[in-house]
CSV table of C-alpha atoms and ligand atoms in Angstrom, one decimal:
chain,number,residue,atom,x,y,z
A,688,UNK,CA,-74.8,-13.2,-13.0
A,689,UNK,CA,-71.9,-11.0,-14.8
A,690,UNK,CA,-68.7,-12.7,-16.3
A,691,UNK,CA,-65.7,-11.7,-15.8
A,692,UNK,CA,-61.8,-13.3,-18.0
A,693,UNK,CA,-58.4,-12.1,-15.9
A,694,UNK,CA,-55.7,-13.0,-19.0
A,695,UNK,CA,-52.8,-13.9,-16.5
A,696,UNK,CA,-54.4,-15.4,-13.6
A,697,UNK,CA,-51.3,-17.9,-13.1
A,698,UNK,CA,-49.8,-14.3,-11.3
A,699,UNK,CA,-50.2,-12.8,-7.4
A,700,UNK,CA,-52.9,-9.7,-8.5
A,701,UNK,CA,-55.1,-12.8,-11.4
A,702,UNK,CA,-54.7,-14.8,-7.8
A,703,UNK,CA,-56.7,-12.1,-6.0
A,704,UNK,CA,-58.4,-11.0,-8.5
A,705,UNK,CA,-60.0,-14.1,-9.2
A,706,UNK,CA,-61.0,-14.5,-5.5
A,707,UNK,CA,-62.5,-10.7,-4.7
A,708,UNK,CA,-65.0,-11.6,-8.3
A,709,UNK,CA,-65.8,-14.9,-7.5
A,710,UNK,CA,-67.2,-13.8,-3.7
A,711,UNK,CA,-69.0,-11.1,-5.8
A,712,UNK,CA,-70.7,-14.4,-7.8
A,713,UNK,CA,-69.3,-13.6,-11.0
A,714,UNK,CA,-67.9,-16.7,-13.6
A,715,UNK,CA,-64.4,-16.2,-13.3
A,716,UNK,CA,-62.6,-17.1,-16.5
A,717,UNK,CA,-59.1,-16.8,-16.6
A,718,UNK,CA,-56.6,-17.1,-19.3
A,719,UNK,CA,-53.2,-19.6,-18.4
A,720,UNK,CA,-50.0,-20.4,-20.3
A,721,UNK,CA,-49.1,-23.3,-21.8
A,722,UNK,CA,-45.6,-24.3,-19.4
A,723,UNK,CA,-44.6,-27.2,-19.2
A,724,UNK,CA,-44.5,-27.6,-15.8
A,725,UNK,CA,-48.4,-26.2,-14.1
A,726,UNK,CA,-48.1,-23.4,-12.1
A,727,UNK,CA,-51.2,-22.8,-10.9
A,728,UNK,CA,-49.6,-22.5,-7.1
A,729,UNK,CA,-51.9,-19.1,-6.1
A,730,UNK,CA,-54.5,-20.2,-7.3
A,731,UNK,CA,-54.7,-23.5,-5.3
A,732,UNK,CA,-53.3,-22.0,-2.1
A,733,UNK,CA,-56.2,-19.2,-2.2
A,734,UNK,CA,-58.7,-23.1,-2.3
A,735,UNK,CA,-60.5,-21.4,-6.0
A,736,UNK,CA,-58.6,-24.0,-8.3
A,737,UNK,CA,-61.8,-25.6,-8.9
A,738,UNK,CA,-63.6,-22.4,-9.3
A,739,UNK,CA,-62.4,-20.7,-12.3
A,740,UNK,CA,-62.6,-21.8,-15.6
A,741,UNK,CA,-59.5,-22.5,-17.3
A,742,UNK,CA,-58.7,-21.2,-21.1
A,743,UNK,CA,-55.0,-21.6,-22.3
A,744,UNK,CA,-53.9,-18.5,-24.3
A,745,UNK,CA,-50.6,-16.2,-24.9
A,746,UNK,CA,-50.3,-12.8,-25.6
A,747,UNK,CA,-48.2,-13.4,-28.7
A,748,UNK,CA,-51.0,-15.5,-30.2
A,749,UNK,CA,-54.3,-13.2,-31.2
A,750,UNK,CA,-56.2,-16.3,-32.1
A,751,UNK,CA,-56.0,-17.5,-28.7
A,752,UNK,CA,-57.2,-14.1,-27.3
A,753,UNK,CA,-60.7,-14.2,-29.5
A,754,UNK,CA,-61.0,-17.6,-28.9
A,755,UNK,CA,-60.9,-17.3,-24.6
A,756,UNK,CA,-63.1,-13.6,-25.7
A,757,UNK,CA,-65.3,-15.7,-27.7
A,758,UNK,CA,-65.8,-19.3,-24.9
A,759,UNK,CA,-65.8,-16.6,-22.3
A,760,UNK,CA,-68.0,-13.9,-23.9
A,761,UNK,CA,-67.4,-12.0,-20.7
A,762,UNK,CA,-69.1,-8.7,-19.7
A,763,UNK,CA,-65.5,-7.4,-18.6
A,764,UNK,CA,-62.1,-8.0,-19.5
A,765,UNK,CA,-59.1,-8.0,-16.6
A,766,UNK,CA,-56.2,-7.7,-18.9
A,767,UNK,CA,-53.5,-8.5,-16.1
A,768,UNK,CA,-51.3,-10.6,-18.1
A,769,UNK,CA,-48.0,-9.3,-19.0
A,770,UNK,CA,-44.5,-9.4,-18.8
A,771,UNK,CA,-44.1,-8.0,-15.6
A,772,UNK,CA,-40.4,-8.4,-14.1
A,773,UNK,CA,-39.2,-5.1,-15.3
A,774,UNK,CA,-35.2,-6.4,-14.9
A,775,UNK,CA,-36.0,-8.8,-17.0
A,776,UNK,CA,-36.8,-6.6,-19.3
A,777,UNK,CA,-33.7,-5.4,-20.2
A,778,UNK,CA,-32.7,-9.1,-20.6
A,779,UNK,CA,-35.4,-9.7,-23.2
A,780,UNK,CA,-36.3,-6.0,-24.3
A,781,UNK,CA,-38.4,-7.4,-28.5
A,782,UNK,CA,-40.6,-9.6,-26.1
A,783,UNK,CA,-41.5,-6.7,-23.5
A,784,UNK,CA,-42.8,-5.2,-26.7
A,785,UNK,CA,-44.2,-8.0,-28.4
A,786,UNK,CA,-46.0,-9.9,-24.8
A,787,UNK,CA,-46.3,-6.2,-22.5
A,788,UNK,CA,-46.3,-3.7,-25.4
A,789,UNK,CA,-48.9,-5.6,-28.4
A,790,UNK,CA,-50.6,-7.8,-26.0
A,791,UNK,CA,-53.0,-5.0,-25.2
A,792,UNK,CA,-53.8,-4.4,-29.1
A,793,UNK,CA,-54.5,-8.1,-29.4
A,794,UNK,CA,-57.1,-8.3,-26.4
A,795,UNK,CA,-58.4,-4.7,-27.8
A,796,UNK,CA,-58.6,-5.4,-31.3
A,797,UNK,CA,-60.7,-8.7,-30.2
A,798,UNK,CA,-63.0,-6.7,-28.1
A,799,UNK,CA,-63.6,-4.1,-31.1
A,800,UNK,CA,-64.3,-7.3,-33.3
A,801,UNK,CA,-67.1,-9.2,-31.0
A,802,UNK,CA,-68.3,-6.9,-28.6
A,803,UNK,CA,-67.5,-3.5,-28.0
A,804,UNK,CA,-69.9,-3.5,-24.9
A,805,UNK,CA,-67.2,-4.9,-23.1
A,806,UNK,CA,-65.4,-3.2,-20.0
A,807,UNK,CA,-61.6,-3.6,-20.4
A,808,UNK,CA,-59.1,-3.3,-17.8
A,809,UNK,CA,-55.2,-2.5,-18.2
A,810,UNK,CA,-52.4,-3.0,-15.4
A,811,UNK,CA,-50.9,0.3,-16.0
A,812,UNK,CA,-47.9,1.3,-14.4
A,813,UNK,CA,-46.4,3.5,-11.5
A,814,UNK,CA,-42.4,2.8,-13.6
A,815,UNK,CA,-44.7,4.5,-16.6
A,816,UNK,CA,-43.4,8.2,-14.2
A,817,UNK,CA,-38.9,6.9,-15.2
A,818,UNK,CA,-37.2,9.4,-13.2
A,819,UNK,CA,-37.2,13.2,-13.2
A,820,UNK,CA,-40.5,13.8,-11.7
A,821,UNK,CA,-41.1,15.4,-8.4
A,822,UNK,CA,-43.3,12.8,-6.3
A,823,UNK,CA,-45.8,12.6,-5.1
A,824,UNK,CA,-46.8,11.0,-8.7
A,825,UNK,CA,-50.6,11.4,-10.0
A,826,UNK,CA,-52.9,11.8,-13.5
A,827,UNK,CA,-52.0,14.6,-14.4
A,828,UNK,CA,-47.8,13.4,-13.8
A,829,UNK,CA,-46.2,13.2,-16.7
A,830,UNK,CA,-44.8,10.2,-18.2
A,831,UNK,CA,-40.7,9.3,-18.7
A,832,UNK,CA,-40.5,5.9,-18.7
A,833,UNK,CA,-36.6,4.0,-18.1
A,834,UNK,CA,-37.3,0.9,-19.3
A,835,UNK,CA,-37.9,-1.5,-21.8
A,836,UNK,CA,-41.2,-3.0,-19.7
A,837,UNK,CA,-42.1,0.7,-19.3
A,838,UNK,CA,-42.1,1.9,-22.4
A,839,UNK,CA,-44.0,-1.2,-23.6
A,840,UNK,CA,-46.8,-0.4,-21.0
A,841,UNK,CA,-46.4,3.0,-21.7
A,842,UNK,CA,-47.9,1.9,-25.2
A,843,UNK,CA,-50.5,-0.2,-23.5
A,844,UNK,CA,-51.8,3.3,-21.8
A,845,UNK,CA,-52.4,5.0,-24.8
A,846,UNK,CA,-54.0,2.4,-27.0
A,847,UNK,CA,-56.2,2.1,-23.6
A,848,UNK,CA,-57.0,6.0,-24.6
A,849,UNK,CA,-57.1,5.6,-27.6
A,850,UNK,CA,-60.1,2.9,-28.0
A,851,UNK,CA,-61.9,4.7,-25.6
A,852,UNK,CA,-62.1,7.9,-27.8
A,853,UNK,CA,-62.5,6.4,-31.0
A,854,UNK,CA,-64.5,3.5,-30.9
A,855,UNK,CA,-66.4,4.0,-27.7
A,856,UNK,CA,-65.2,1.3,-25.3
A,857,UNK,CA,-65.0,1.2,-21.2
A,858,UNK,CA,-61.5,1.1,-20.8
A,859,UNK,CA,-59.7,1.9,-18.4
A,860,UNK,CA,-56.1,2.8,-16.3
A,861,UNK,CA,-55.3,1.9,-13.0
A,862,UNK,CA,-52.2,3.0,-12.7
A,863,UNK,CA,-50.7,1.1,-9.7
A,864,UNK,CA,-47.5,1.3,-7.8
A,865,UNK,CA,-46.2,-1.6,-6.2
A,866,UNK,CA,-48.5,-3.8,-4.6
A,867,UNK,CA,-46.8,-7.1,-2.6
A,868,UNK,CA,-48.1,-10.2,-0.7
A,869,UNK,CA,-47.2,-13.5,0.1
A,870,UNK,CA,-48.4,-14.5,-3.3
A,871,UNK,CA,-45.5,-12.0,-4.8
A,872,UNK,CA,-43.8,-13.4,-7.5
A,873,UNK,CA,-39.9,-14.9,-6.1
A,874,UNK,CA,-37.8,-12.2,-8.0
A,875,UNK,CA,-39.3,-9.4,-7.1
A,876,UNK,CA,-36.9,-7.7,-4.3
A,877,UNK,CA,-39.9,-7.3,-1.1
A,878,UNK,CA,-40.8,-11.6,-1.0
A,879,UNK,CA,-36.6,-12.6,-1.9
A,880,UNK,CA,-36.5,-10.4,1.0
A,881,UNK,CA,-39.0,-11.6,3.0
A,882,UNK,CA,-38.2,-15.3,1.9
A,883,UNK,CA,-34.7,-14.7,2.7
A,884,UNK,CA,-35.2,-13.7,6.6
A,885,UNK,CA,-37.7,-16.3,6.8
A,886,UNK,CA,-34.5,-18.7,5.7
A,887,UNK,CA,-31.7,-17.0,7.5
A,888,UNK,CA,-33.0,-16.8,10.4
A,889,UNK,CA,-34.5,-21.1,9.6
A,890,UNK,CA,-30.6,-21.9,9.0
A,891,UNK,CA,-31.6,-22.4,5.7
A,892,UNK,CA,-29.8,-19.8,4.0
A,893,UNK,CA,-26.8,-17.8,5.1
A,894,UNK,CA,-26.7,-14.3,2.7
A,895,UNK,CA,-29.0,-12.3,0.8
A,896,UNK,CA,-27.6,-11.0,-2.1
A,897,UNK,CA,-29.8,-7.3,-3.1
A,898,UNK,CA,-28.9,-4.6,-5.9
A,899,UNK,CA,-29.6,-1.0,-5.2
A,900,UNK,CA,-31.1,-0.6,-1.4
A,901,UNK,CA,-31.1,3.3,-1.8
A,902,UNK,CA,-34.4,2.8,-4.6
A,903,UNK,CA,-38.1,3.8,-2.8
A,904,UNK,CA,-40.9,2.7,-3.8
A,905,UNK,CA,-44.8,3.1,-2.5
A,906,UNK,CA,-45.5,-0.3,-1.7
A,907,UNK,CA,-48.8,-1.6,-0.9
A,908,UNK,CA,-51.0,-4.2,-0.2
A,909,UNK,CA,-52.0,-6.9,-3.1
A,910,UNK,CA,-55.6,-8.0,-1.9
A,911,UNK,CA,-57.1,-4.1,-1.7
A,912,UNK,CA,-55.4,-3.2,-4.9
A,913,UNK,CA,-57.6,-6.1,-6.9
A,914,UNK,CA,-60.8,-4.4,-5.4
A,915,UNK,CA,-59.6,-0.3,-6.7
A,916,UNK,CA,-59.1,-2.8,-10.6
A,917,UNK,CA,-62.8,-4.3,-9.9
A,918,UNK,CA,-64.4,-0.4,-8.6
A,919,UNK,CA,-63.1,1.5,-11.9
A,920,UNK,CA,-65.2,-0.7,-14.0
A,921,UNK,CA,-68.3,-0.4,-11.9
A,922,UNK,CA,-68.5,3.4,-12.9
A,923,UNK,CA,-70.4,5.3,-15.1
A,924,UNK,CA,-67.6,6.7,-17.4
A,925,UNK,CA,-64.3,4.9,-18.0
A,926,UNK,CA,-61.5,7.0,-16.9
A,927,UNK,CA,-58.2,6.7,-15.3
A,928,UNK,CA,-57.0,6.3,-11.5
A,929,UNK,CA,-53.3,6.7,-9.7
A,930,UNK,CA,-53.5,4.0,-6.7
A,931,UNK,CA,-51.1,3.1,-3.7
A,932,UNK,CA,-50.5,4.4,-0.6
A,933,UNK,CA,-48.6,7.8,-0.3
A,934,UNK,CA,-45.4,6.2,1.9
A,935,UNK,CA,-42.8,5.7,0.1
A,936,UNK,CA,-39.9,3.7,1.3
A,937,UNK,CA,-36.1,2.3,0.6
A,938,UNK,CA,-35.6,-1.0,0.6
A,939,UNK,CA,-32.2,-0.7,2.9
A,940,UNK,CA,-36.0,-0.4,5.6
A,941,UNK,CA,-37.8,-3.6,4.1
A,942,UNK,CA,-34.7,-4.8,4.0
A,943,UNK,CA,-34.4,-4.0,8.5
A,944,UNK,CA,-37.9,-4.8,9.0
A,945,UNK,CA,-38.3,-8.2,7.5
A,946,UNK,CA,-35.1,-8.9,9.3
A,947,UNK,CA,-36.7,-7.4,12.9
A,948,UNK,CA,-39.4,-9.8,12.7
A,949,UNK,CA,-37.3,-12.7,12.6
A,950,UNK,CA,-35.1,-11.2,15.1
A,951,UNK,CA,-32.0,-10.9,12.9
A,952,UNK,CA,-30.0,-7.7,12.2
A,953,UNK,CA,-30.1,-7.3,8.4
A,954,UNK,CA,-27.2,-5.8,8.0
A,955,UNK,CA,-24.9,-9.0,9.2
A,956,UNK,CA,-26.9,-10.8,6.5
A,957,UNK,CA,-27.6,-8.7,3.1
A,958,UNK,CA,-24.6,-7.9,1.0
A,959,UNK,CA,-24.9,-5.3,-2.0
A,960,UNK,CA,-24.2,-7.5,-5.0
A,961,UNK,CA,-23.9,-6.0,-8.5
A,962,UNK,CA,-25.3,-8.3,-10.6
A,963,UNK,CA,-28.6,-7.0,-9.1
A,964,UNK,CA,-28.8,-3.4,-10.5
A,965,UNK,CA,-30.1,-2.4,-13.6
A,966,UNK,CA,-28.7,-0.4,-16.3
A,967,UNK,CA,-31.0,2.0,-15.1
A,968,UNK,CA,-33.3,2.4,-11.7
A,969,UNK,CA,-36.4,4.4,-10.9
A,970,UNK,CA,-35.6,5.9,-8.2
A,971,UNK,CA,-38.4,6.9,-6.3
A,972,UNK,CA,-41.9,6.2,-6.1
A,973,UNK,CA,-45.4,8.4,-4.0
A,974,UNK,CA,-48.4,7.8,-4.9
A,975,UNK,CA,-51.0,10.5,-4.9
A,976,UNK,CA,-54.6,8.8,-4.8
A,977,UNK,CA,-56.8,11.2,-4.0
A,978,UNK,CA,-59.1,11.0,-7.3
A,979,UNK,CA,-59.2,7.6,-6.2
A,980,UNK,CA,-59.9,8.1,-2.6
A,981,UNK,CA,-62.5,10.9,-4.2
A,982,UNK,CA,-64.2,9.2,-7.3
A,983,UNK,CA,-64.2,5.1,-5.9
A,984,UNK,CA,-63.8,5.3,-2.5
A,985,UNK,CA,-60.6,4.2,-2.2
A,986,UNK,CA,-58.8,3.7,1.1
A,987,UNK,CA,-55.3,1.3,1.7
A,988,UNK,CA,-55.7,0.2,4.7
A,989,UNK,CA,-52.6,-2.3,5.2
A,990,UNK,CA,-49.4,-0.1,5.5
A,991,UNK,CA,-45.8,-1.0,5.4
A,992,UNK,CA,-44.7,-1.9,9.1
A,993,UNK,CA,-48.2,-4.5,8.3
A,994,UNK,CA,-46.9,-6.0,4.7
A,995,UNK,CA,-43.5,-6.5,5.7
A,996,UNK,CA,-45.0,-8.9,8.5
A,997,UNK,CA,-47.7,-10.1,6.4
A,998,UNK,CA,-45.5,-11.7,4.3
A,999,UNK,CA,-42.1,-12.4,6.3
A,1000,UNK,CA,-44.4,-14.6,9.0
A,1001,UNK,CA,-46.3,-16.1,5.7
A,1002,UNK,CA,-43.2,-16.9,4.4
A,1003,UNK,CA,-41.5,-18.4,7.7
A,1004,UNK,CA,-45.0,-20.7,8.2
A,1005,UNK,CA,-44.1,-22.5,4.9
A,1006,UNK,CA,-40.3,-23.4,5.1
A,1007,UNK,CA,-41.7,-24.6,8.5
A,1008,UNK,CA,-44.0,-26.7,7.3
A,1009,UNK,CA,-41.8,-27.9,4.9
A,1010,UNK,CA,-39.2,-28.6,7.3
A,1011,UNK,CA,-41.6,-31.3,9.0
A,1012,UNK,CA,-42.2,-33.0,5.7
A,1013,UNK,CA,-45.2,-31.6,4.2
A,1014,UNK,CA,-45.2,-31.4,0.8
A,1015,UNK,CA,-46.1,-27.7,0.8
A,1016,UNK,CA,-46.5,-26.2,-3.2
A,1017,UNK,CA,-45.0,-22.8,-3.9
A,1018,UNK,CA,-42.5,-21.0,-5.8
A,1019,UNK,CA,-39.3,-20.5,-3.7
A,1020,UNK,CA,-38.2,-24.5,-3.6
A,1021,UNK,CA,-38.4,-24.3,-7.7
A,1022,UNK,CA,-36.1,-20.8,-7.1
A,1023,UNK,CA,-32.2,-21.0,-8.4
A,1024,UNK,CA,-29.8,-19.9,-6.1
A,1025,UNK,CA,-28.5,-16.2,-6.1
A,1026,UNK,CA,-25.4,-18.0,-7.4
A,1027,UNK,CA,-26.8,-19.3,-10.6
A,1028,UNK,CA,-28.0,-16.6,-11.9
A,1029,UNK,CA,-26.4,-15.3,-14.4
A,1030,UNK,CA,-27.9,-12.4,-17.4
A,1031,UNK,CA,-27.4,-9.7,-19.0
A,1032,UNK,CA,-28.9,-7.2,-16.5
A,1033,UNK,CA,-27.8,-9.2,-12.9
A,1034,UNK,CA,-23.5,-8.5,-14.7
A,1035,UNK,CA,-21.9,-6.0,-13.3
A,1036,UNK,CA,-22.1,-2.8,-15.9
A,1037,UNK,CA,-20.2,-1.1,-18.0
A,1038,UNK,CA,-18.2,1.7,-16.8
A,1039,UNK,CA,-17.5,2.8,-20.5
A,1040,UNK,CA,-19.1,1.9,-24.2
A,1041,UNK,CA,-16.9,-0.8,-25.5
A,1042,UNK,CA,-16.2,1.3,-28.5
A,1043,UNK,CA,-14.9,4.3,-28.5
A,1044,UNK,CA,-16.2,6.9,-30.8
A,1045,UNK,CA,-13.1,8.4,-33.1
A,1046,UNK,CA,-11.0,10.4,-32.4
A,1047,UNK,CA,-11.8,14.4,-34.4
A,1048,UNK,CA,-9.9,14.3,-37.8
A,1049,UNK,CA,-8.6,11.1,-37.7
B,2197,NAP,P1,-47.0,-12.0,-12.0
B,2197,NAP,O1,-47.8,-12.0,-10.3
B,2197,NAP,O2,-45.9,-11.6,-12.4
B,2197,NAP,O3,-48.3,-12.4,-13.3
B,2197,NAP,C1,-48.4,-12.1,-14.8
B,2197,NAP,C2,-49.0,-12.8,-15.2
B,2197,NAP,O4,-49.1,-13.0,-16.3
B,2197,NAP,C3,-48.7,-14.9,-15.8
B,2197,NAP,O5,-49.7,-14.5,-15.1
B,2197,NAP,C4,-47.9,-14.9,-16.3
B,2197,NAP,O6,-48.3,-16.6,-16.7
B,2197,NAP,C5,-48.9,-14.2,-17.4
B,2197,NAP,N1,-48.4,-13.6,-18.6
B,2197,NAP,C6,-46.8,-13.7,-18.9
B,2197,NAP,N2,-46.3,-14.1,-20.3
B,2197,NAP,C7,-47.6,-13.5,-21.0
B,2197,NAP,C8,-47.8,-14.1,-22.3
B,2197,NAP,N3,-47.5,-14.2,-23.2
B,2197,NAP,N4,-49.0,-14.8,-22.5
B,2197,NAP,C9,-50.0,-14.8,-21.3
B,2197,NAP,N5,-49.9,-14.8,-20.4
B,2197,NAP,C10,-48.6,-14.0,-19.8
B,2197,NAP,O7,-48.4,-9.3,-11.8
B,2197,NAP,P2,-48.5,-9.5,-11.1
B,2197,NAP,O8,-48.4,-8.7,-9.9
B,2197,NAP,O9,-49.9,-10.1,-10.7
B,2197,NAP,O10,-49.0,-8.3,-11.5
B,2197,NAP,C11,-50.2,-7.6,-12.2
B,2197,NAP,C12,-49.7,-6.8,-14.2
B,2197,NAP,O11,-49.7,-5.3,-13.2
B,2197,NAP,C13,-48.7,-7.1,-15.0
B,2197,NAP,O12,-49.5,-6.8,-16.3
B,2197,NAP,C14,-48.1,-6.2,-14.3
B,2197,NAP,O13,-47.2,-5.3,-15.4
B,2197,NAP,C15,-49.2,-5.2,-13.7
B,2197,NAP,N6,-48.7,-4.3,-12.4
B,2197,NAP,C16,-48.2,-5.1,-11.3
B,2197,NAP,C17,-48.0,-4.0,-10.8
B,2197,NAP,C18,-47.4,-5.1,-9.1
B,2197,NAP,O14,-46.6,-4.0,-8.0
B,2197,NAP,N7,-47.8,-6.0,-8.6
B,2197,NAP,C19,-47.7,-2.7,-10.5
B,2197,NAP,C20,-48.4,-2.8,-11.4
B,2197,NAP,C21,-49.0,-2.9,-12.0
B,2197,NAP,P3,-47.4,-17.4,-16.4
B,2197,NAP,O15,-47.4,-17.2,-14.5
B,2197,NAP,O16,-47.0,-18.5,-17.3
B,2197,NAP,O17,-46.0,-16.7,-15.9
B,2198,G4F,O1,-39.1,-5.5,-6.7
B,2198,G4F,P1,-38.5,-5.0,-8.2
B,2198,G4F,O2,-38.2,-5.6,-9.0
B,2198,G4F,O3,-40.0,-4.1,-8.8
B,2198,G4F,P2,-40.1,-3.1,-9.3
B,2198,G4F,O4,-39.2,-2.6,-10.3
B,2198,G4F,O5,-40.2,-1.6,-9.0
B,2198,G4F,O6,-41.5,-3.0,-10.1
B,2198,G4F,C1,-42.7,-3.6,-9.9
B,2198,G4F,O7,-43.5,-2.8,-9.7
B,2198,G4F,C2,-44.0,-2.5,-10.7
B,2198,G4F,C3,-44.6,-1.0,-10.3
B,2198,G4F,O8,-43.6,0.4,-10.0
B,2198,G4F,C4,-44.6,-2.7,-12.2
B,2198,G4F,F1,-45.3,-2.2,-12.9
B,2198,G4F,C5,-43.9,-4.4,-11.7
B,2198,G4F,O9,-44.3,-5.0,-12.7
B,2198,G4F,C6,-43.2,-4.4,-10.5
B,2198,G4F,O10,-44.9,-5.4,-10.2
B,2198,G4F,O11,-38.2,-3.6,-7.1
B,2198,G4F,C7,-37.6,-2.9,-6.7
B,2198,G4F,C8,-36.9,-2.2,-5.9
B,2198,G4F,C9,-36.1,-1.7,-7.7
B,2198,G4F,O12,-35.0,0.0,-7.3
B,2198,G4F,C10,-34.9,-2.3,-7.6
B,2198,G4F,O13,-33.8,-2.4,-8.0
B,2198,G4F,O14,-35.6,-3.2,-5.8
B,2198,G4F,C11,-34.4,-2.8,-6.1
B,2198,G4F,N1,-33.5,-3.7,-6.3
B,2198,G4F,C12,-32.4,-4.2,-5.0
B,2198,G4F,N2,-32.4,-5.1,-4.9
B,2198,G4F,C13,-33.8,-5.4,-6.8
B,2198,G4F,C14,-33.4,-6.1,-5.8
B,2198,G4F,N3,-35.3,-5.4,-7.4
B,2198,G4F,C15,-34.7,-7.2,-7.3
B,2198,G4F,N4,-35.7,-7.3,-7.9
B,2198,G4F,N5,-34.2,-7.6,-6.8
B,2198,G4F,C16,-33.0,-6.9,-6.2
B,2198,G4F,O15,-32.4,-8.4,-5.3
């Protein structure tokens, strides 16, 4: 039996990966942060909460990472924990560096010190490409990060390749494009839309404020993407792989399909709200995952229309169960109303700098 340690097991990918590894007879350990309110609803909804071993650890605390590796004695570490919301990284740029960038060093240093035979997966991202690149993007496309999140992930990407080259650690970067599911965090645009379409259709909400409707993303289905993480660590040699569907769709298209799924016209409910624009946004992401197809035998199966349908139906089921009085645990009921969201990145952008440059010669 192999042992696996998943950092960020409470997140979307962590939960699906734990489920996959349990099916493959791994002993699964996962790190979680100590929070004032426990956050295990994803593991509970997959029915695996009692089947995984949980270790408290925070990425800002090296000693807790060391302890997690010492306790779990893993053959494989899947490093998924991060501050993963791009918008929030503009509000907390120092946190992005501390958690998302330096967190990778803390995990890799622990592996280097404890057991260099541990295989390591780094959750890299299509956000590394930023703007100004041709689509589709593959492993040879240059990186040009456009957010504090992406800059932090770029550091993690290079640390992973450096530890591979310097210490011979089996370390892989999965450059994953956006992947979604009913377990997606509620603030990401797909879940925000599927949840709102479900609520509006049941008379529980009236409007859906969104930001940039023109952004294009390559959206796939998360349970399939965690399979690629496992495949990367089963190869003979460590390498980096792009994972995506190869299709790209706009936020507007996602909203249109989601409202169609509940028999409504999206244009009657969606309003553009400047608060949800980012200081810089990535215009277009589209994967060329031919390397993964060829080397890993990995293929996306769920495409855009099916993905939207799965997400909207699950949010509808949840709200219907809730309306029947079931105490059904998931994230949406605890989400604040959009009206109360006031953060730096959600405030309207300034048209001109506050401090004007001094006139020449003054
Ligand atoms: P997610 O749902 O936001 O999960 C992130 C996980 O990281 C959660 O378990 C979270 O714990 C944990 N975490 C955050 N800060 C931490 C800290 N300081 N110490 C320890 N744990 C911490 O993200 P996801 O969608 O599953 O994504 C998994 C990884 O893949 C992330 O690194 C993300 O950046 C990357 N990625 C995601 C996508 C995508 O489309 N989903 C694409 C490319 C790359 P709490 O539950 O306590 O918050
Ligand atoms: O759903 P999003 O917040 O995801 P984003 O920024 O693409 O990042 C996700 O995918 C990355 C992989 O490419 C991961 F690395 C990262 O961890 C995360 O999982 O936003 C998608 C698009 C953006 O262009 C955003 O500006 O939707 C646009 N958008 C428009 N209105 C909105 C909204 N995004 C959010 N979250 N909320 C809105 O109201």
